Short mmCIF file of C-alpha atoms and ligand atoms in Angstrom, two decimals:
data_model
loop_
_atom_site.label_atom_id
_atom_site.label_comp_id
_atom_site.label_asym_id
_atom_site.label_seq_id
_atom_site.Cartn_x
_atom_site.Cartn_y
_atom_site.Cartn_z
CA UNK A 1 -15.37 27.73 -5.47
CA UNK A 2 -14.52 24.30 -4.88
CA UNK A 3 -15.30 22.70 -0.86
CA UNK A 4 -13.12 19.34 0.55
CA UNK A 5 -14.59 18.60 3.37
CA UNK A 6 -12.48 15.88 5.38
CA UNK A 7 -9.27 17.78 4.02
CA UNK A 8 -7.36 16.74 6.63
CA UNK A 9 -7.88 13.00 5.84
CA UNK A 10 -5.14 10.85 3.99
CA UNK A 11 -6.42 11.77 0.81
CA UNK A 12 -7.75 15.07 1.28
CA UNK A 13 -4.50 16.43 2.02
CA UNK A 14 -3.20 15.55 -1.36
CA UNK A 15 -6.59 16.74 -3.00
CA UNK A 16 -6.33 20.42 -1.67
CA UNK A 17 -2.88 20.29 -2.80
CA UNK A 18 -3.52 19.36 -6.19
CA UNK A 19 -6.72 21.18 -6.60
CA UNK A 20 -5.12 24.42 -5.60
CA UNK A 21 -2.63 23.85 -8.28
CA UNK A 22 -5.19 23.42 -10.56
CA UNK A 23 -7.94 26.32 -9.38
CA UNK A 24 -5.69 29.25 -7.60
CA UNK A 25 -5.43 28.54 -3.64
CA UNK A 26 -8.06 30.74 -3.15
CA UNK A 27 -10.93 29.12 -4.81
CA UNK A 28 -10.36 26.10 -2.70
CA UNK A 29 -11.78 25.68 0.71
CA UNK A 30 -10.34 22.81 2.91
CA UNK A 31 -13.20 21.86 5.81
CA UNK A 32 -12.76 19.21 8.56
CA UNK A 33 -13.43 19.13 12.63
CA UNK A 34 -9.93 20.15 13.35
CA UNK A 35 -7.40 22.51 11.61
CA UNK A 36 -4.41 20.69 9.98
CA UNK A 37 -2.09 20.27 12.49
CA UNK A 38 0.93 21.39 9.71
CA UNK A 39 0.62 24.19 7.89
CA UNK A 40 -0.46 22.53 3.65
CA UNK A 41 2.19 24.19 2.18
CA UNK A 42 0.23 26.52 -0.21
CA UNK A 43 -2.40 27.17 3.13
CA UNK A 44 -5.61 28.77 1.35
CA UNK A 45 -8.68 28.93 2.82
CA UNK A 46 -10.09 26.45 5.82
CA UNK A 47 -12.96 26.50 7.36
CA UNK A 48 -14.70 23.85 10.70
CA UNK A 49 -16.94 21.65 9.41
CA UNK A 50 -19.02 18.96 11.00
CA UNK A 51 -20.45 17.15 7.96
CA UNK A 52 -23.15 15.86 10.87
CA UNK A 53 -24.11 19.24 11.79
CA UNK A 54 -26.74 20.38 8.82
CA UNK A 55 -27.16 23.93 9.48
CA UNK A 56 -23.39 24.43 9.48
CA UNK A 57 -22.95 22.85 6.37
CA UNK A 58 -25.92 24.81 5.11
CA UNK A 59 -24.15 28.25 5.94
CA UNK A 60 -20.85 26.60 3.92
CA UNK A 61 -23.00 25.69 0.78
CA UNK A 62 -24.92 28.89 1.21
CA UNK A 63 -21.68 31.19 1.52
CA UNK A 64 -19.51 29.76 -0.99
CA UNK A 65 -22.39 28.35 -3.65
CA UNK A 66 -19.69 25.61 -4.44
CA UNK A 67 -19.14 24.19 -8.23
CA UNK A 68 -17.73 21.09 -6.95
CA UNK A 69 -17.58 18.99 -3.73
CA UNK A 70 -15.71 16.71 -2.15
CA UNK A 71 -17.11 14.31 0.70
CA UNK A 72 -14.08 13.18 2.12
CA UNK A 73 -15.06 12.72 5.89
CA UNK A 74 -15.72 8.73 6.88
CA UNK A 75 -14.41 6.55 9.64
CA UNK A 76 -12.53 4.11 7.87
CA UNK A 77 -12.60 0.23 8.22
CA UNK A 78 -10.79 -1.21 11.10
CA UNK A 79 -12.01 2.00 13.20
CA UNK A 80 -15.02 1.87 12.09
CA UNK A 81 -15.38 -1.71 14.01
CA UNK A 82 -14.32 -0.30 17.26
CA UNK A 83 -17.51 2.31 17.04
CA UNK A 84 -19.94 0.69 14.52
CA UNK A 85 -22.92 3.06 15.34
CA UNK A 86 -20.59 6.49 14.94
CA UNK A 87 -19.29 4.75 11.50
CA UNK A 88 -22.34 4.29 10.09
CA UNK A 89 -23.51 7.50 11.58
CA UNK A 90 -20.70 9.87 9.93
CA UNK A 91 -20.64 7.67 6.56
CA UNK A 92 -24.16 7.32 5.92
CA UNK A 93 -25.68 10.81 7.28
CA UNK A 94 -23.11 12.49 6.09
CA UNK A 95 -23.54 11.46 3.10
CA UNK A 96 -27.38 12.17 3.14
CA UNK A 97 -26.89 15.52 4.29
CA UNK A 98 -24.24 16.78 1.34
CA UNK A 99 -26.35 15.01 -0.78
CA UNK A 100 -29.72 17.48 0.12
CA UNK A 101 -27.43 20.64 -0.41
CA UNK A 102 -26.13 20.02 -3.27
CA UNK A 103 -29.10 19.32 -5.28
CA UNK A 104 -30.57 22.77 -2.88
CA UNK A 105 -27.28 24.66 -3.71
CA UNK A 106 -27.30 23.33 -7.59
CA UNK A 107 -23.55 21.86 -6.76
CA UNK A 108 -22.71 20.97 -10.52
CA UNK A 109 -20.75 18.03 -9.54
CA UNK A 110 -19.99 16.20 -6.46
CA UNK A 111 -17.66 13.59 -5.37
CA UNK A 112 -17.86 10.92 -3.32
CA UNK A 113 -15.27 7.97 -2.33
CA UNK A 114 -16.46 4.16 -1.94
CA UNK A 115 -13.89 1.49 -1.57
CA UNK A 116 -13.61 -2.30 -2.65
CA UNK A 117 -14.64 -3.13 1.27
CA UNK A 118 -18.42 -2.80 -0.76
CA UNK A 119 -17.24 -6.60 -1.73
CA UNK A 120 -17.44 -9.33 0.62
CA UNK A 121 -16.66 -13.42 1.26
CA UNK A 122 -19.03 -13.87 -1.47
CA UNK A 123 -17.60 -11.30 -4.19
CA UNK A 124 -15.61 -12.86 -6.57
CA UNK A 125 -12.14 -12.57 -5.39
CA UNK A 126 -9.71 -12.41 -8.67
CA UNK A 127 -10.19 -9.52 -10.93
CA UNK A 128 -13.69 -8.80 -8.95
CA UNK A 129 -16.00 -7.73 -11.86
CA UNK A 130 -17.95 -3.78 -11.78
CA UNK A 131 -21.62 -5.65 -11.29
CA UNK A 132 -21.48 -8.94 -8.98
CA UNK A 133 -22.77 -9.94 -5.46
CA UNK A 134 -21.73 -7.44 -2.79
CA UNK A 135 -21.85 -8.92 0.95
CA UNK A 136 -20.09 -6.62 2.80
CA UNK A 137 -19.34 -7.56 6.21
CA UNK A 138 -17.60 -4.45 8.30
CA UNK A 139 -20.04 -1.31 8.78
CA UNK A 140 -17.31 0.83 6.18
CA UNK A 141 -18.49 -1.78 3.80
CA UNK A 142 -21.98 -1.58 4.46
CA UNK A 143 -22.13 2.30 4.88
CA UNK A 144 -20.08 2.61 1.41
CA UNK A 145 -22.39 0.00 -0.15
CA UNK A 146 -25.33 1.87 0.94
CA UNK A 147 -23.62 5.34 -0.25
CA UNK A 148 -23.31 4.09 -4.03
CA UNK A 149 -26.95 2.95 -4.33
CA UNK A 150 -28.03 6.95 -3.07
CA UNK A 151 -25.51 8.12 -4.92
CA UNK A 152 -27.38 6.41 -8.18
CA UNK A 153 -30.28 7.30 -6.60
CA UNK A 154 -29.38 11.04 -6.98
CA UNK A 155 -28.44 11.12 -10.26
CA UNK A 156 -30.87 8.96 -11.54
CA UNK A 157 -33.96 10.81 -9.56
CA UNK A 158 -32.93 14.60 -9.53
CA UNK A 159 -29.80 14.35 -12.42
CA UNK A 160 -27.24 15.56 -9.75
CA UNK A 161 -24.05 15.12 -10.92
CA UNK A 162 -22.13 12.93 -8.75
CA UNK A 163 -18.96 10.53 -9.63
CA UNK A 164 -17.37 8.40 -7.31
CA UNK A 165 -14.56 5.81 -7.19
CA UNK A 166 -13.94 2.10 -5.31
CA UNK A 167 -10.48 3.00 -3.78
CA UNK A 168 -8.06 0.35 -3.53
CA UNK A 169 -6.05 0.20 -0.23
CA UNK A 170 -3.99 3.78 -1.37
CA UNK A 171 -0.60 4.33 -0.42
CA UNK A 172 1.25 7.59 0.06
CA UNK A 173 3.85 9.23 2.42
CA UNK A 174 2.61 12.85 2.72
CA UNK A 175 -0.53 12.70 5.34
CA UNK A 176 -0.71 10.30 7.88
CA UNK A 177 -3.37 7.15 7.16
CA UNK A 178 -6.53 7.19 9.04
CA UNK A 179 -7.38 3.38 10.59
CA UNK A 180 -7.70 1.37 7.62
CA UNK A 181 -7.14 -2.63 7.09
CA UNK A 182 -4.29 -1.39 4.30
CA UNK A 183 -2.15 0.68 6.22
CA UNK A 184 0.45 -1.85 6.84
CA UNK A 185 1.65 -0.67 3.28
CA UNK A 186 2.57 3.06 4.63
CA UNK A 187 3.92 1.63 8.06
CA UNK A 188 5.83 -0.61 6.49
CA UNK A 189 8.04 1.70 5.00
CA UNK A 190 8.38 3.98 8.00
CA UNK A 191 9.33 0.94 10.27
CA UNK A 192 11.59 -0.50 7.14
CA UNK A 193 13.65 2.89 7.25
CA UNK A 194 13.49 3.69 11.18
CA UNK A 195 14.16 -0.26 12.40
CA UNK A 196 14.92 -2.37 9.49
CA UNK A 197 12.01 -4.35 9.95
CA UNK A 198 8.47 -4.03 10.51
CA UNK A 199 5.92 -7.12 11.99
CA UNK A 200 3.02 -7.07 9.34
CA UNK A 201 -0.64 -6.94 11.28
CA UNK A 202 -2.03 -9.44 8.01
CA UNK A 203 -0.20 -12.72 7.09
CA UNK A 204 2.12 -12.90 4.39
CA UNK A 205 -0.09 -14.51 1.87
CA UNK A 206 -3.00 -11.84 2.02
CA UNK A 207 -2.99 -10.66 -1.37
CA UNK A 208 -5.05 -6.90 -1.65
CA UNK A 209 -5.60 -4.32 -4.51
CA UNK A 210 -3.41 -1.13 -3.95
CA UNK A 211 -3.03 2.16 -5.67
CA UNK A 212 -0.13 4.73 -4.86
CA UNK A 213 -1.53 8.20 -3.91
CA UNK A 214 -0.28 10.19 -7.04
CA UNK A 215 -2.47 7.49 -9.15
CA UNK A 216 -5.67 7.98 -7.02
CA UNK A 217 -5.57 11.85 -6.95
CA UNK A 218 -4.68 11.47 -10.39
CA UNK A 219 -7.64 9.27 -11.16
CA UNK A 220 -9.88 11.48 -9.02
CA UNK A 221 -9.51 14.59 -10.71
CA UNK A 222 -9.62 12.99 -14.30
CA UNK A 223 -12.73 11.47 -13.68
CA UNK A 224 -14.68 14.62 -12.28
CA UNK A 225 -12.99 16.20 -15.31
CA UNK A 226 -14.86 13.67 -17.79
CA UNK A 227 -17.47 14.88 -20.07
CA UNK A 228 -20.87 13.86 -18.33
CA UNK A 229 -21.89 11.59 -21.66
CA UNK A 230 -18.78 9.69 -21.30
CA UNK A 231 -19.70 8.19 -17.62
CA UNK A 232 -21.85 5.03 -17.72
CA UNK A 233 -21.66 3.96 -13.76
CA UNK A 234 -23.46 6.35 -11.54
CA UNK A 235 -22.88 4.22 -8.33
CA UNK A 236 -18.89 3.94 -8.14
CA UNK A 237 -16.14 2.83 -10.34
CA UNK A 238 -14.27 -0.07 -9.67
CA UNK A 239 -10.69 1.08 -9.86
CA UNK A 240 -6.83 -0.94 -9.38
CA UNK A 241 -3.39 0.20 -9.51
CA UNK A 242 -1.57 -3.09 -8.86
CA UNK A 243 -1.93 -6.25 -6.03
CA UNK A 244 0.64 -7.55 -3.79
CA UNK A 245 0.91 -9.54 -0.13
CA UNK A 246 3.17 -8.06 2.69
CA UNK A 247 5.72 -10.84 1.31
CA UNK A 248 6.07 -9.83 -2.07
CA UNK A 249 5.77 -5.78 -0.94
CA UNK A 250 8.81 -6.89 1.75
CA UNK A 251 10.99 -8.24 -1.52
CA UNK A 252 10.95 -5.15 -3.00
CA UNK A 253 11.51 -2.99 -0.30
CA UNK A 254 14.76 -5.86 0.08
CA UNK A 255 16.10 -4.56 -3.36
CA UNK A 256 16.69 -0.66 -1.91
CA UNK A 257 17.19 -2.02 2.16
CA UNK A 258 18.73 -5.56 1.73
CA UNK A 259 18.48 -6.48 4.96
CA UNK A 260 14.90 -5.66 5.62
CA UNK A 261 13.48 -8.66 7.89
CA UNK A 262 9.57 -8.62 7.59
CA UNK A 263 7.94 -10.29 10.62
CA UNK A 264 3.88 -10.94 11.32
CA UNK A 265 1.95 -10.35 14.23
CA UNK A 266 0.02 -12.65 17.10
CA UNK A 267 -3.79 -12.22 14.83
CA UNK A 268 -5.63 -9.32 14.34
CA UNK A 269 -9.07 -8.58 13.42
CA UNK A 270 -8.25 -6.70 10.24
CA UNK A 271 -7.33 -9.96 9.03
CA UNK A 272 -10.77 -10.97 9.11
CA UNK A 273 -11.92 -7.74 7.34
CA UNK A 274 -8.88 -8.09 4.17
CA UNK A 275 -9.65 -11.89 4.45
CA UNK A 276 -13.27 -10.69 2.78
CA UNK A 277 -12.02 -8.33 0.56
CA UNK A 278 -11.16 -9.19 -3.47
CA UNK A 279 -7.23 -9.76 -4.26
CA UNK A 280 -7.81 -8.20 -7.57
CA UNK A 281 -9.45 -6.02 -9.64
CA UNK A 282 -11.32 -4.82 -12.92
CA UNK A 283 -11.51 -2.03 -13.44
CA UNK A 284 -12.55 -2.18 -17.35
CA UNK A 285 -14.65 0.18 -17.33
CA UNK A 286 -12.83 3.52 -15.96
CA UNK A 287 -10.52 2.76 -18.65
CA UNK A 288 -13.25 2.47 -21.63
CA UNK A 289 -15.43 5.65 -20.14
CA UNK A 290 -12.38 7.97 -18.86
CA UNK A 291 -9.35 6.02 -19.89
CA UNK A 292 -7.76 5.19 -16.57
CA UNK A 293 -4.67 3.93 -16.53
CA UNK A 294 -2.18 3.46 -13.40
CA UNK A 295 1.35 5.13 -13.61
CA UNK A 296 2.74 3.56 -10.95
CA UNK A 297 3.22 0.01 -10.22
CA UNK A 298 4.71 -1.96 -7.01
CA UNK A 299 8.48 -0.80 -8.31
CA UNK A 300 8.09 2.88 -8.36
CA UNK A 301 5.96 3.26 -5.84
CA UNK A 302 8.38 1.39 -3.31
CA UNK A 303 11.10 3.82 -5.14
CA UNK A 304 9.12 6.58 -4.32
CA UNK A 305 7.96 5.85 -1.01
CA UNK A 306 11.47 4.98 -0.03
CA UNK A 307 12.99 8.54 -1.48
CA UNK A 308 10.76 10.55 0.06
CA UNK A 309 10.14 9.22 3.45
CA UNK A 310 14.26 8.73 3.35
CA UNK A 311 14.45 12.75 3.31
C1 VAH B 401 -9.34 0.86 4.63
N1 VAH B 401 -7.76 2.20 3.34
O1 VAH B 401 -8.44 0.07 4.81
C2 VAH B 401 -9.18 1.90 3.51
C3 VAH B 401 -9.71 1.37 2.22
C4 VAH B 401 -9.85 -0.61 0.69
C5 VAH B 401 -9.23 -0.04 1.91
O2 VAH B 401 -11.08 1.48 2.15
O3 VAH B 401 -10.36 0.83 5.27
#
């Protein structure tokens, strides 16, 4: 059996789909605090989870005896701002608690997601290296930062098999985003298609790593599919699909809607939080341990967005 917990999430939604595909519907339980509120197309199993409630998730591990996890649940970064204490709360105990079962439970792997908020003003900013000073400065950051070192921790101290991934800001049309700094790249397409314009929440010049959905599921699954021997980094790889700034994103969208008028907003506080993130990123060494490599760049993706929200 295979557990997402935090199925309902922006990427969790895609995961059950594609792991369903991949496993039978069946063998794939979806868990969060609240049922999807539309039906995943291929529905299989669901089941209420609380990833801060221990003995519940104890009855889940103990029921189903899971091959693989996935800890999906986290506040993300601009809400995890407005309720610091709850952030760190959810992200780090979490954590902690999945982390106890699945060594109890003999999970053979688990997944976990970090970010590239685990950088901060002092990071490197272009092409941000896998090993370099990490000052994180929003509680996701700090809570994700945190995260990788236990997750090393794990593997290193008790050989549990756990893989994990630095998300770019991801993209996608299918499942709503959930209060991130990034999600002015999914509005803007809804706003582009609704209104013909859209007033960006970060300034034109704020240049941040992306990745389009289909890429990071992609990614996700290849890498918990990769021979144990062949991964090297047991905190989280760094990982990239492509970098743009609102301007740039708002010139391609102009190619398919020509008269697309991208405006910016009075500031916002998630400018201070992409302000200390990197604008690029390398990601060397996914592609020399599991051969990553991105399929979509800022062209398709916008194609792709734009045809499927258009429907
Ligand atoms: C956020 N989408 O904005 C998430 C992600 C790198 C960005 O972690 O918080």
């Amino acid at each position: 059996k295979i557990v997402v917990i935090g199925s309902n999430g922006q990427i969790g939604t895609e995961l059950v789909t594609e792991l369903r595909k991949n496993y039978g519907d069946g063998n794939v339980i979806a868990c969060d605090i609240r049922r999807p509120d539309y039906d995943i197309k291929n529905a299989g199993p669901f089941e209420f989870v609380n990833v801060l409630e221990k003995d519940i998730l104890n009855q889940l591990f103990r029921k189903h005896k899971p091959t693989q996890v996935y800890l999906l649940a986290a506040l993300l970064s601009a809400t995890g701002e407005q309720n610091p204490k709850l952030a760190w709360d959810l992200n780090m105990n979490g954590l902690l608690n999945v982390l106890d079962l699945a060594l109890e439970y003999k999970t053979a792997r688990l997944y976990w997601p970090s970010s590239i908020a685990v950088f901060g003003p002092n990071s490197p900013k272009d092409n941000t290296p896998q090993y370099c000073i990490m000052d994180p400065n929003t509680v996701y950051g700090i809570s994700k930062l945190a995260g990788e070192r236990w997750c090393e921790y794990y593997f290193q101290r008790y050989g549990l098999d756990i893989r994990s991934i630095r998300y770019p800001g991801l993209i996608s049309w299918k499942a709503a985003p959930g209060g991130g700094t990034t999600d002015y790249a999914i509005h803007i397409f809804h706003e582009a298609l609704k209104k013909g314009s859209y007033q960006s929440f970060l300034s034109a010049e704020t240049e941040l790593p992306m990745m389009y959905m289909d890429d990071a599921i992609r990614g996700t699954i290849e890498l918990m599919d990769a021979p144990a021997e062949n991964i090297s980094i047991r905190s989280s790889y760094n990982l990239t699909g492509m970098s743009f700034t609102p301007e740039v994103l708002a010139e391609e969208i102009k190619k398919h809607i020509p008269a697309f008028k991208l405006g910016y907003t009075e500031y916002d506080q998630r400018q201070a939080i992409a302000a200390s993130w990197p604008r690029s990123i390398d990601d060397s060494r996914a592609q020399s341990d599991w051969n990553w490599k991105p399929e979509f760049d800022l062209s398709k993706m916008t194609a792709d967005m734009l045809n499927n929200l258009k429907k």
